[in-house]
Coordinates of C-alpha atoms and ligand atoms in Angstrom, one line a residue:
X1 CA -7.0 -23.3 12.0
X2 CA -3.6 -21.4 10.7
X3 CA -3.0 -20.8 7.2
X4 CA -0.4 -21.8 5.2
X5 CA 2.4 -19.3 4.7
X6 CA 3.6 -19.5 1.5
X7 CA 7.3 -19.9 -0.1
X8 CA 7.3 -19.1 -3.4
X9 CA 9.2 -20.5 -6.3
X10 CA 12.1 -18.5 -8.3
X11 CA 9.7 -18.9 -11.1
X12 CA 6.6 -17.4 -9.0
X13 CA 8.6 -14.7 -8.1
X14 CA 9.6 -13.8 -11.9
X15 CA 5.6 -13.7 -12.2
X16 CA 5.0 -11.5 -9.2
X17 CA 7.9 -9.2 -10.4
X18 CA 5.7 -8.4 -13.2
X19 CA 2.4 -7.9 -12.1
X20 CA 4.1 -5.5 -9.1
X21 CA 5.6 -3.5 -12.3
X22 CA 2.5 -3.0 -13.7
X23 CA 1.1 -1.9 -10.8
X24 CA 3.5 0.2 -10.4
X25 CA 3.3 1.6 -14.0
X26 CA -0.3 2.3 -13.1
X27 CA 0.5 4.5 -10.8
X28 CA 3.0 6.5 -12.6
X29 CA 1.0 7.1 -15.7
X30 CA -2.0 8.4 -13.8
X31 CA 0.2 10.9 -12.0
X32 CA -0.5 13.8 -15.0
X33 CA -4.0 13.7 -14.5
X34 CA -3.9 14.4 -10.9
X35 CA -5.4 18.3 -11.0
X36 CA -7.7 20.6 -9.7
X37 CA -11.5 19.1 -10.9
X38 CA -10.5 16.1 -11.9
X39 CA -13.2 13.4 -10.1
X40 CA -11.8 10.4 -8.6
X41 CA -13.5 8.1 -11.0
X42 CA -12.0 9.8 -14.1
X43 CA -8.5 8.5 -12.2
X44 CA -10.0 5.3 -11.4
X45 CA -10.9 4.7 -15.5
X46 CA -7.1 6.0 -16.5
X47 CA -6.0 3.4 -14.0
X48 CA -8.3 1.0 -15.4
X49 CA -7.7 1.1 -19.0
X50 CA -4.1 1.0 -18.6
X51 CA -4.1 -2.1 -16.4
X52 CA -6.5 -3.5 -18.8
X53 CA -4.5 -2.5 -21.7
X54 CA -1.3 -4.5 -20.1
X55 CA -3.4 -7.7 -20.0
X56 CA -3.9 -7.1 -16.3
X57 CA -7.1 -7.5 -14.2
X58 CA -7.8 -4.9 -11.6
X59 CA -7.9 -7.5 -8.2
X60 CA -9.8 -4.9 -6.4
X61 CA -12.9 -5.1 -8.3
X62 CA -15.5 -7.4 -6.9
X63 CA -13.6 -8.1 -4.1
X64 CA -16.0 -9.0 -1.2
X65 CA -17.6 -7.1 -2.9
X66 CA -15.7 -3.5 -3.6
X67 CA -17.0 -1.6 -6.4
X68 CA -14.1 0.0 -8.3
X69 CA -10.9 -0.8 -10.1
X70 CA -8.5 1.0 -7.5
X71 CA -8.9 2.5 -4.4
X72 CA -8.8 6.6 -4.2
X73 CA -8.6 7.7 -0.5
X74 CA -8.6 11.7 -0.4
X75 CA -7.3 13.6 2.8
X76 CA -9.3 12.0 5.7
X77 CA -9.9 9.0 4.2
X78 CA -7.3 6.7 5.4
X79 CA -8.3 3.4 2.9
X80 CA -10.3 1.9 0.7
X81 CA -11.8 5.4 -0.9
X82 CA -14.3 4.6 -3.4
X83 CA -13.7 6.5 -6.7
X84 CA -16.7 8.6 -7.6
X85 CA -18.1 12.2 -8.2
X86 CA -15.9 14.2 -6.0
X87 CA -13.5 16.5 -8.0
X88 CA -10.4 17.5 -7.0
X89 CA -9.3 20.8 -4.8
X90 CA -6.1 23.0 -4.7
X91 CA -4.3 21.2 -1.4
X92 CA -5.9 18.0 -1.7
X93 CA -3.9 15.2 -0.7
X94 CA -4.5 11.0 -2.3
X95 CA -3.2 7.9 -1.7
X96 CA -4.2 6.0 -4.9
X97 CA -3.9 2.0 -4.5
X98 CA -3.8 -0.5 -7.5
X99 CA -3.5 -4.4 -7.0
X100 CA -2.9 -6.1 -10.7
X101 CA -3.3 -9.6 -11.4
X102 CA -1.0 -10.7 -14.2
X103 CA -0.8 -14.1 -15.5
X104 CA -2.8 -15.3 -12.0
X105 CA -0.3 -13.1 -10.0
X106 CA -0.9 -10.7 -7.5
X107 CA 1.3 -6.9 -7.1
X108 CA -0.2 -4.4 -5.0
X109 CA 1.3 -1.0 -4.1
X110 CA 0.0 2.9 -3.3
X111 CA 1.6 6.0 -3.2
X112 CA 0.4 9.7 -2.4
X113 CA -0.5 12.4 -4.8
X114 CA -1.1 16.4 -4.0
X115 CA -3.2 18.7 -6.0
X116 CA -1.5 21.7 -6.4
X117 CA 0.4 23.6 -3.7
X118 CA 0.1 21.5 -0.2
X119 CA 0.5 23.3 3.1
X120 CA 3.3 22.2 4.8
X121 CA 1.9 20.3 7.3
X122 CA 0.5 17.6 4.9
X123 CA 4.0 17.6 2.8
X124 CA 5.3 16.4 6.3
X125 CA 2.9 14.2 6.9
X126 CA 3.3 12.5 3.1
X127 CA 7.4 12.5 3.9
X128 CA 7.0 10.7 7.1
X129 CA 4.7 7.9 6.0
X130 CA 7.1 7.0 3.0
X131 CA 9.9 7.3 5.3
X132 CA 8.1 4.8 7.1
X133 CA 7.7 2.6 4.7
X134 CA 11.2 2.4 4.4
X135 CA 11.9 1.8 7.9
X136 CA 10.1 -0.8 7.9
X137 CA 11.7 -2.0 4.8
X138 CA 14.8 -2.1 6.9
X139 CA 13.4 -4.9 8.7
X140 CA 13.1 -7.6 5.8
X141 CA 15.6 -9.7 6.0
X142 CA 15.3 -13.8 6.4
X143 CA 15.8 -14.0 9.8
X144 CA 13.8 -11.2 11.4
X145 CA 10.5 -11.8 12.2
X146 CA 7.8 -10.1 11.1
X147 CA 7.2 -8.1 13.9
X148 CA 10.4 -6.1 13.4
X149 CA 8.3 -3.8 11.4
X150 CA 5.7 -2.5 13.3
X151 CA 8.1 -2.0 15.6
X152 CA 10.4 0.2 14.0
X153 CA 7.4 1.9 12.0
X154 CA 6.2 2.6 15.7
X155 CA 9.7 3.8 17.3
X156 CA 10.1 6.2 13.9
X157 CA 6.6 7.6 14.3
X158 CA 6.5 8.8 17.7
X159 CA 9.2 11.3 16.7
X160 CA 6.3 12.9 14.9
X161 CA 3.0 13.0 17.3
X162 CA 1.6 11.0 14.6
X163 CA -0.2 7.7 15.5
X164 CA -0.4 4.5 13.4
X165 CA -3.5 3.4 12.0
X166 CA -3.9 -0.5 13.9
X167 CA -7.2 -1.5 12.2
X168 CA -5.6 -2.2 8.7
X169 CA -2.5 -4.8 8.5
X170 CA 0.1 -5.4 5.5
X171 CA -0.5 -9.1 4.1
X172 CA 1.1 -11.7 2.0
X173 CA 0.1 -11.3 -1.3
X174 CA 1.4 -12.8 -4.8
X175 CA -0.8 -16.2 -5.4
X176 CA -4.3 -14.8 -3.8
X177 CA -4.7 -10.8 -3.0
X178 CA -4.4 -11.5 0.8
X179 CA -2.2 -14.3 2.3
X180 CA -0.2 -15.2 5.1
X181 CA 1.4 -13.4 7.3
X182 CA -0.6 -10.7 8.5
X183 CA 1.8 -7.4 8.5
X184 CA 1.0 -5.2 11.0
X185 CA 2.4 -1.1 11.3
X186 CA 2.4 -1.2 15.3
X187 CA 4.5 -2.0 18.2
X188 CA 4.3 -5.7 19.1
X189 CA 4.9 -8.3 21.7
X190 CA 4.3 -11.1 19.3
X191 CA 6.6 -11.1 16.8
X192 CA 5.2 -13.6 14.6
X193 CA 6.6 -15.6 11.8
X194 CA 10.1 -15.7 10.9
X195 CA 10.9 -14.2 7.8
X196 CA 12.6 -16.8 4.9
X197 CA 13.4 -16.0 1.5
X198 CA 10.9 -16.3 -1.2
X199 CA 8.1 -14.8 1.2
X200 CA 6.0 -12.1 -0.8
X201 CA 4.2 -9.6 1.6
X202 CA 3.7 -6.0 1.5
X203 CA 3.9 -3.5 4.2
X204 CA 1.5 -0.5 3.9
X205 CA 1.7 2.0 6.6
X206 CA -1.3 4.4 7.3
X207 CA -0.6 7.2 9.2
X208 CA -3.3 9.3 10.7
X209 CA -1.9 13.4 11.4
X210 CA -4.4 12.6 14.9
X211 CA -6.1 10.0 16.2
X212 CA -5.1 6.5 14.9
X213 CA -8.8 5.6 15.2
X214 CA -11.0 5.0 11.8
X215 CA -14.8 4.7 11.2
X216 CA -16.3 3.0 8.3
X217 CA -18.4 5.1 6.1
X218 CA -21.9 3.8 6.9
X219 CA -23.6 3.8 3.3
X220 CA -20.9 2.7 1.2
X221 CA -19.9 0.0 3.9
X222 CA -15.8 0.9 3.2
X223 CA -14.7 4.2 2.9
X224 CA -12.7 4.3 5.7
X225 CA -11.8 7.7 7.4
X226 CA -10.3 9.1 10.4
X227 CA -12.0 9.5 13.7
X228 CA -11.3 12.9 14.3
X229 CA -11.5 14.2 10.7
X230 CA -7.5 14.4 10.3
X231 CA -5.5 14.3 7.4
X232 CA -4.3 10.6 6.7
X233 CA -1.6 9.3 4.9
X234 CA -0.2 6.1 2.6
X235 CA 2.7 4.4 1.5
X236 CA 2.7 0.1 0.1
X237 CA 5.1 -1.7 -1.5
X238 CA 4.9 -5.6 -2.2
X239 CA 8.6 -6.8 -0.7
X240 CA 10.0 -10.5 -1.3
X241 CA 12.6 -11.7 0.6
X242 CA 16.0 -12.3 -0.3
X243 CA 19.6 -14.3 1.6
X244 CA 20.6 -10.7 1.5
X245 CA 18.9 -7.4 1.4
X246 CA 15.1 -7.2 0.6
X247 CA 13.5 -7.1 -3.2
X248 CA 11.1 -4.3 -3.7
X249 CA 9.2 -6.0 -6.0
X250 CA 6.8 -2.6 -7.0
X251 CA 9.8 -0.4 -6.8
X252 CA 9.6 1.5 -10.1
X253 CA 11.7 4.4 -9.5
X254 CA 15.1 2.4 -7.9
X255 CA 15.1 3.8 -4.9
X256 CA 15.9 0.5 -3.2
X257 CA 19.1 -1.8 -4.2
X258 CA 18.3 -4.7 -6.2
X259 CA 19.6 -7.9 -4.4
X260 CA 21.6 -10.5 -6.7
X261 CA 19.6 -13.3 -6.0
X262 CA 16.5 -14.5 -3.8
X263 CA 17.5 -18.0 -2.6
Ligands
LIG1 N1 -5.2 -2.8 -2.1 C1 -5.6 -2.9 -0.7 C2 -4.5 -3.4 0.1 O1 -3.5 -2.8 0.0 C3 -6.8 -3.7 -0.5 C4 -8.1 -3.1 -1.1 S1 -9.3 -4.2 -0.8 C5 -10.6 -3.5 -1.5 O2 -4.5 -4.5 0.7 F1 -11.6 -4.4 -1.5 F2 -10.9 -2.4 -0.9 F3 -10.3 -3.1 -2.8
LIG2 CO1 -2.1 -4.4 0.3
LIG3 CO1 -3.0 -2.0 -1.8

């Protein structure tokens, strides 16, 4: 049975626009509190009280089950980090990820942190992902397929001896927290649906420093971190598409045009 892919109205997408700001927002006004000691649950209840204090509801919690308000993935943890105890170090590197529901609508988006001075190698690593991100950004436009992206995310990344984690995908999101079309970072044969305008999806590259292989913490059932105990890095946007260039609907800091108009 295939699921419906869906086309949202001009008036969806106004409401999708602002959940994906708040979001957004969320993530800026934690940035400050990123620091050495701080425990990922103290950022986790920042996140929370400002999403709550924007009349927003935090889509991760309860989800299947997940236990938190965001997700908080430090260095080898490539997704769905459980904020808790651990306290931050000098040359720790996050990926926090907040999904807001607004009014019923869905924005989600993650960006990367550091904790005082990096080492090189992860600043590369963190500038590489995002530029990623953006590569396959270049991809959304009605017409392409979706597809596209994971192939240009792949052909970008093996400049890098990177690989590209496979066992997590991009999604339609806007009306539910996961929708149609499934969005995946890899190289592809089947290039999938066609991309129209007034699709919401995001595209949320993981990119492991080794092995793109994860395992699944085996207590917490979701903490997912890399194989081989590399560093692992994140980037998501929630994108709509346009008759011209692509809306980055969680794209805070304008560092993407803004298309005139969606249909
Ligand atoms: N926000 C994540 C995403 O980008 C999903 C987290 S699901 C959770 O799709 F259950 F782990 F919260
Ligand atoms: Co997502
Ligand atoms: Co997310």
């Amino acid at each position: 049975m295939s699921k419906k892919l869906i086309i949202k109205t001009a008036e969806q997408i106004e409401g999708i626009k602002a959940s994906s700001i708040l979001a957004a927002q969320t993530l800026k006004n934690v940035e400050p509190f990123v620091k050495v000691g701080v425990s990922t649950k103290y950022l986790n209840d920042i996140c929370n009280q400002f999403m709550r204090d924007n009349q927003a509801i935090p889509a991760t919690l309860g989800y299947r089950g997940y236990p938190a308000e965001t997700c908080i993935s430090v260095n080898d943890v490539v997704c769905h980090g459980i904020p808790g105890a651990y306290t931050l170090r000098e040359g720790d590197i996050l990926n926090i990820d907040v999904t807001t529901i607004l009014n019923g609508y869905y924005g989600d988006t993650s960006k990367m942190y550091r904790v005082g001075q990096i080492s090189e190698y992860a600043q590369k690593l963190i500038d590489v992902t995002k530029q990623s991100l953006a590569v396959g950004i270049s991809q959304c436009k009605a017409g392409n397929r979706i597809g596209f992206i994971g192939n240009a995310i792949d052909k970008y990344i093996k400049n890098y001896g990177y690989s590209i984690v496979y066992e997590f995908c991009g999604h339609g999101v806007g009306l539910k927290f996961h929708e149609e079309p499934e969005v995946g970072h890899n190289r592809t044969e089947d290039l999938g649906h066609e991309m129209v305008p007034g699709m919401t999806f995001t595209i949320e590259p993981m990119i492991n420093a080794g092995k793109a292989r994860v395992k699944i913490d085996k207590k917490d059932k979701w903490t997912a971190r890399t194989i081989d105990g590399k560093l692992s890095a994140q980037y998501e946007h929630t994108i709509c598409i346009t008759n011209s260039e692509p809306y980055i609907l969680t794209d805070l800091d304008n560092e993407f045009p803004v298309p005139k108009s969606v249909f």
